[in-house]
């Protein structure tokens, strides 16, 4: 009986994927972006090797390399939410295969990285994570540990700014206010 329920559940998910509704629109869009990005990663490895999946090298001097499955599932945080992709592995090359689309250690897009200081100003400084992250929706791409790590970094930058020397700067004028 459980296998029937699982099959029905998978079937209903496929139907939702084919015919999105207002309530499932964001999930549908993230799923499409995820599959599109995965296809682009596969195409990138195909271009590098000069042949499709499961094809032999046509020439002796063709690029020597081969596909070796995929790496671990990787989460990528975007403004639309977090998606998971698997980076294809390419072995047998003289240099390491690095994707131009998804570099090795990147976990968030530049837009999400630029959003962090703004979020900090809008509530994270006081520890109000819920208010600041509400705009990102479910599956927010920021964890409490990453926020704390950024806050520590910004605190060190601020202390460096406060303790910098000012005697080597050229002062245009100084304003002195005298109270009577």
Coordinates of N, CA and C in Angstrom, one line a residue, residues 39-150:
X39 N 22.2 21.4 -17.0 CA 22.4 21.2 -18.4 C 23.6 22.0 -18.9
X40 N 23.7 23.2 -18.5 CA 24.8 24.1 -18.9 C 26.1 23.5 -18.4
X41 N 26.2 23.0 -17.2 CA 27.4 22.4 -16.7 C 27.8 21.2 -17.5
X42 N 26.8 20.4 -17.8 CA 27.1 19.2 -18.7 C 27.6 19.6 -20.1
X43 N 27.0 20.7 -20.6 CA 27.4 21.1 -21.9 C 28.9 21.7 -21.9
X44 N 29.2 22.3 -20.7 CA 30.6 22.9 -20.6 C 31.6 21.7 -20.6
X45 N 31.3 20.6 -19.9 CA 32.3 19.5 -20.0 C 32.3 18.9 -21.4
X46 N 31.2 18.8 -22.1 CA 31.1 18.3 -23.4 C 32.0 19.2 -24.4
X47 N 31.9 20.5 -24.2 CA 32.8 21.4 -25.0 C 34.2 21.2 -24.7
X48 N 34.6 21.0 -23.5 CA 36.0 20.8 -23.1 C 36.5 19.6 -23.7
X49 N 35.8 18.5 -23.6 CA 36.3 17.2 -24.1 C 36.1 17.1 -25.6
X50 N 35.3 17.8 -26.2 CA 35.1 17.7 -27.7 C 34.2 16.6 -28.1
X51 N 33.5 16.0 -27.2 CA 32.7 14.8 -27.6 C 31.5 14.7 -26.5
X52 N 30.5 14.1 -27.0 CA 29.4 13.9 -26.1 C 29.6 12.8 -25.1
X53 N 28.6 12.6 -24.2 CA 28.7 11.6 -23.2 C 28.7 10.2 -23.8
X54 N 29.6 9.3 -23.4 CA 29.7 7.9 -23.9 C 30.2 7.8 -25.3
X55 N 30.8 8.9 -25.8 CA 31.4 8.9 -27.2 C 32.9 8.6 -27.0
X56 N 33.5 7.9 -28.0 CA 34.9 7.7 -28.0 C 35.6 8.9 -28.7
X57 N 36.9 9.0 -28.4 CA 37.7 10.0 -29.1 C 37.8 9.7 -30.6
X58 N 37.5 10.6 -31.4 CA 37.5 10.4 -32.9 C 38.9 10.4 -33.4
X59 N 39.8 11.3 -32.9 CA 41.1 11.4 -33.4 C 42.1 11.1 -32.3
X60 N 43.3 10.8 -32.8 CA 44.4 10.4 -31.8 C 44.8 11.7 -31.0
X61 N 44.7 12.8 -31.7 CA 45.2 14.1 -31.0 C 44.0 14.8 -30.4
X62 N 42.9 14.2 -30.2 CA 41.8 14.9 -29.6 C 42.1 15.0 -28.1
X63 N 41.4 16.0 -27.4 CA 41.7 16.1 -26.0 C 41.6 14.8 -25.2
X64 N 42.6 14.5 -24.5 CA 42.6 13.3 -23.7 C 41.9 13.6 -22.3
X65 N 40.8 13.1 -22.1 CA 40.1 13.3 -20.8 C 38.9 12.5 -20.9
X66 N 38.3 12.3 -19.7 CA 37.1 11.5 -19.7 C 36.2 12.0 -18.5
X67 N 35.0 11.7 -18.7 CA 34.0 12.0 -17.6 C 34.1 11.0 -16.5
X68 N 34.0 11.4 -15.3 CA 34.0 10.5 -14.2 C 32.9 10.8 -13.2
X69 N 31.7 10.8 -13.7 CA 30.6 11.0 -12.8 C 30.4 12.5 -12.4
X70 N 29.9 12.7 -11.2 CA 29.6 14.0 -10.7 C 30.2 14.2 -9.3
X71 N 30.5 15.4 -8.9 CA 30.9 15.7 -7.5 C 29.7 15.6 -6.6
X72 N 30.0 15.9 -5.4 CA 28.9 16.0 -4.4 C 27.9 17.0 -4.8
X73 N 26.6 16.8 -4.3 CA 25.6 17.8 -4.5 C 26.0 19.1 -3.8
X74 N 25.9 20.2 -4.5 CA 26.3 21.5 -4.0 C 25.2 22.4 -4.0
X75 N 25.1 23.2 -2.9 CA 24.0 24.2 -2.8 C 24.5 25.5 -3.3
X76 N 23.7 26.2 -4.1 CA 24.1 27.5 -4.6 C 23.0 28.4 -4.2
X77 N 23.3 29.5 -3.5 CA 22.3 30.4 -3.0 C 22.2 31.6 -4.0
X78 N 21.0 31.8 -4.5 CA 20.7 32.8 -5.4 C 19.6 33.7 -4.8
X79 N 19.3 34.8 -5.5 CA 18.2 35.7 -5.0 C 16.9 35.0 -5.0
X80 N 16.7 34.0 -5.9 CA 15.4 33.3 -6.0 C 15.3 32.2 -5.0
X81 N 16.4 31.9 -4.3 CA 16.4 30.8 -3.3 C 17.6 30.0 -3.5
X82 N 17.7 28.9 -2.9 CA 18.8 28.0 -2.9 C 18.5 26.8 -3.8
X83 N 19.4 26.4 -4.7 CA 19.2 25.3 -5.6 C 20.4 24.3 -5.4
X84 N 20.2 23.1 -5.8 CA 21.3 22.1 -5.7 C 21.7 21.6 -7.1
X85 N 23.0 21.6 -7.3 CA 23.5 21.1 -8.6 C 24.7 20.2 -8.3
X86 N 25.0 19.4 -9.3 CA 26.2 18.5 -9.2 C 27.1 18.8 -10.3
X87 N 28.3 19.2 -10.0 CA 29.3 19.6 -10.9 C 29.9 18.4 -11.6
X88 N 30.0 18.3 -12.9 CA 30.5 17.1 -13.6 C 32.0 17.0 -13.3
X89 N 32.5 15.8 -13.1 CA 33.9 15.5 -13.0 C 34.6 15.2 -14.3
X90 N 35.7 15.8 -14.6 CA 36.4 15.5 -15.8 C 37.8 15.1 -15.3
X91 N 38.3 13.9 -15.7 CA 39.6 13.4 -15.3 C 40.5 13.2 -16.5
X92 N 41.8 13.0 -16.3 CA 42.7 12.6 -17.3 C 43.2 13.8 -18.1
X93 N 43.0 15.0 -17.6 CA 43.5 16.2 -18.2 C 44.8 16.7 -17.6
X94 N 45.6 17.4 -18.3 CA 46.9 17.9 -17.6 C 46.6 19.0 -16.6
X95 N 45.5 19.8 -16.8 CA 45.1 20.8 -15.8 C 43.8 20.4 -15.2
X96 N 43.5 21.0 -14.1 CA 42.2 20.7 -13.4 C 41.1 21.4 -14.2
X97 N 40.0 20.6 -14.3 CA 38.8 21.2 -14.9 C 38.1 22.2 -14.0
X98 N 38.0 23.4 -14.4 CA 37.3 24.4 -13.6 C 36.2 25.0 -14.4
X99 N 35.0 24.9 -13.9 CA 33.9 25.5 -14.6 C 33.9 27.0 -14.6
X100 N 33.7 27.6 -15.7 CA 33.5 29.1 -15.8 C 32.2 29.5 -15.2
X101 N 31.2 28.6 -15.3 CA 29.9 28.9 -14.8 C 29.8 28.8 -13.3
X102 N 30.4 27.8 -12.8 CA 30.3 27.6 -11.3 C 31.7 27.2 -10.8
X103 N 32.4 28.3 -10.4 CA 33.8 28.1 -9.8 C 33.8 27.2 -8.6
X104 N 34.9 26.7 -8.3 CA 35.1 25.6 -7.3 C 34.4 25.9 -5.9
X105 N 34.8 27.0 -5.3 CA 34.4 27.2 -3.9 C 33.3 28.3 -3.8
X106 N 32.6 28.6 -4.8 CA 31.6 29.6 -4.8 C 30.3 29.0 -4.3
X107 N 29.7 29.5 -3.3 CA 28.4 29.0 -2.8 C 27.2 29.9 -2.9
X108 N 27.5 31.2 -3.3 CA 26.4 32.2 -3.4 C 26.8 33.1 -4.6
X109 N 25.7 33.7 -5.2 CA 25.9 34.6 -6.3 C 26.4 35.9 -5.7
X110 N 26.9 36.8 -6.6 CA 27.4 38.1 -6.2 C 26.3 39.0 -5.6
X111 N 25.1 38.8 -6.2 CA 23.9 39.6 -5.7 C 23.6 39.2 -4.2
X112 N 23.7 38.0 -3.9 CA 23.5 37.6 -2.5 C 24.6 38.1 -1.6
X113 N 25.8 38.1 -2.1 CA 27.0 38.6 -1.3 C 26.8 40.1 -1.1
X114 N 26.3 40.8 -2.1 CA 26.0 42.3 -1.9 C 24.9 42.6 -1.0
X115 N 24.0 41.6 -0.9 CA 22.8 41.8 0.0 C 23.2 41.7 1.5
X116 N 24.2 41.0 1.8 CA 24.6 40.8 3.2 C 24.8 42.1 4.0
X117 N 25.5 43.0 3.5 CA 25.7 44.3 4.3 C 24.3 45.0 4.5
X118 N 23.5 45.0 3.5 CA 22.2 45.6 3.6 C 21.3 44.9 4.7
X119 N 21.4 43.6 4.7 CA 20.6 42.8 5.7 C 21.1 43.1 7.1
X120 N 22.4 43.3 7.2 CA 23.0 43.6 8.5 C 22.5 44.9 9.0
X121 N 22.4 45.9 8.1 CA 21.9 47.2 8.5 C 20.4 47.1 8.9
X122 N 19.7 46.2 8.3 CA 18.2 46.2 8.5 C 17.8 45.2 9.5
X123 N 18.6 44.9 10.5 CA 18.1 44.1 11.6 C 19.1 43.1 12.1
X124 N 20.1 42.7 11.3 CA 21.0 41.6 11.8 C 21.9 42.2 12.8
X125 N 22.2 43.5 12.8 CA 23.0 44.1 13.8 C 22.5 43.9 15.2
X126 N 21.2 43.9 15.4 CA 20.5 43.7 16.7 C 20.2 42.2 16.9
X127 N 20.5 41.4 16.0 CA 20.2 39.9 16.1 C 18.8 39.6 15.7
X128 N 18.2 40.4 15.0 CA 16.8 40.1 14.5 C 16.9 39.5 13.1
X129 N 17.2 38.2 13.1 CA 17.4 37.4 11.9 C 16.1 37.3 11.2
X130 N 15.0 37.0 11.9 CA 13.8 36.7 11.2 C 13.3 37.9 10.4
X131 N 13.4 39.1 10.9 CA 13.0 40.3 10.2 C 13.8 40.5 9.0
X132 N 15.1 40.4 9.1 CA 16.0 40.7 8.0 C 16.0 39.7 6.9
X133 N 15.8 38.4 7.3 CA 15.8 37.3 6.3 C 14.4 37.0 5.7
X134 N 13.4 37.7 6.2 CA 12.0 37.5 5.8 C 11.8 37.6 4.3
X135 N 12.6 38.6 3.7 CA 12.4 38.9 2.3 C 13.0 37.8 1.4
X136 N 13.9 36.9 1.9 CA 14.5 35.9 1.1 C 13.6 34.7 1.0
X137 N 12.5 34.6 1.7 CA 11.6 33.4 1.6 C 12.2 32.2 2.3
X138 N 11.5 31.1 2.0 CA 11.9 29.8 2.6 C 13.3 29.4 2.0
X139 N 14.0 28.7 2.8 CA 15.4 28.2 2.4 C 16.3 29.3 2.2
X140 N 16.3 30.3 3.2 CA 17.2 31.4 3.1 C 18.6 31.0 3.0
X141 N 19.4 31.6 2.1 CA 20.8 31.1 1.8 C 21.8 31.5 2.9
X142 N 21.3 32.0 4.1 CA 22.3 32.5 5.1 C 22.0 31.7 6.4
X143 N 23.0 31.2 7.0 CA 22.8 30.6 8.3 C 23.3 31.5 9.4
X144 N 23.0 31.2 10.6 CA 23.4 32.0 11.7 C 24.9 32.0 11.9
X145 N 25.5 30.9 11.6 CA 27.0 30.9 11.7 C 27.7 31.8 10.6
X146 N 27.1 31.8 9.4 CA 27.7 32.7 8.4 C 27.5 34.2 8.7
X147 N 26.3 34.5 9.3 CA 26.1 35.9 9.7 C 27.0 36.2 10.8
X148 N 27.3 35.4 11.8 CA 28.2 35.7 12.9 C 29.6 35.8 12.4
X149 N 30.0 35.0 11.4 CA 31.3 35.1 10.8 C 31.5 36.5 10.1
X150 N 30.5 36.9 9.4 CA 30.5 38.2 8.7 C 30.5 39.3 9.7

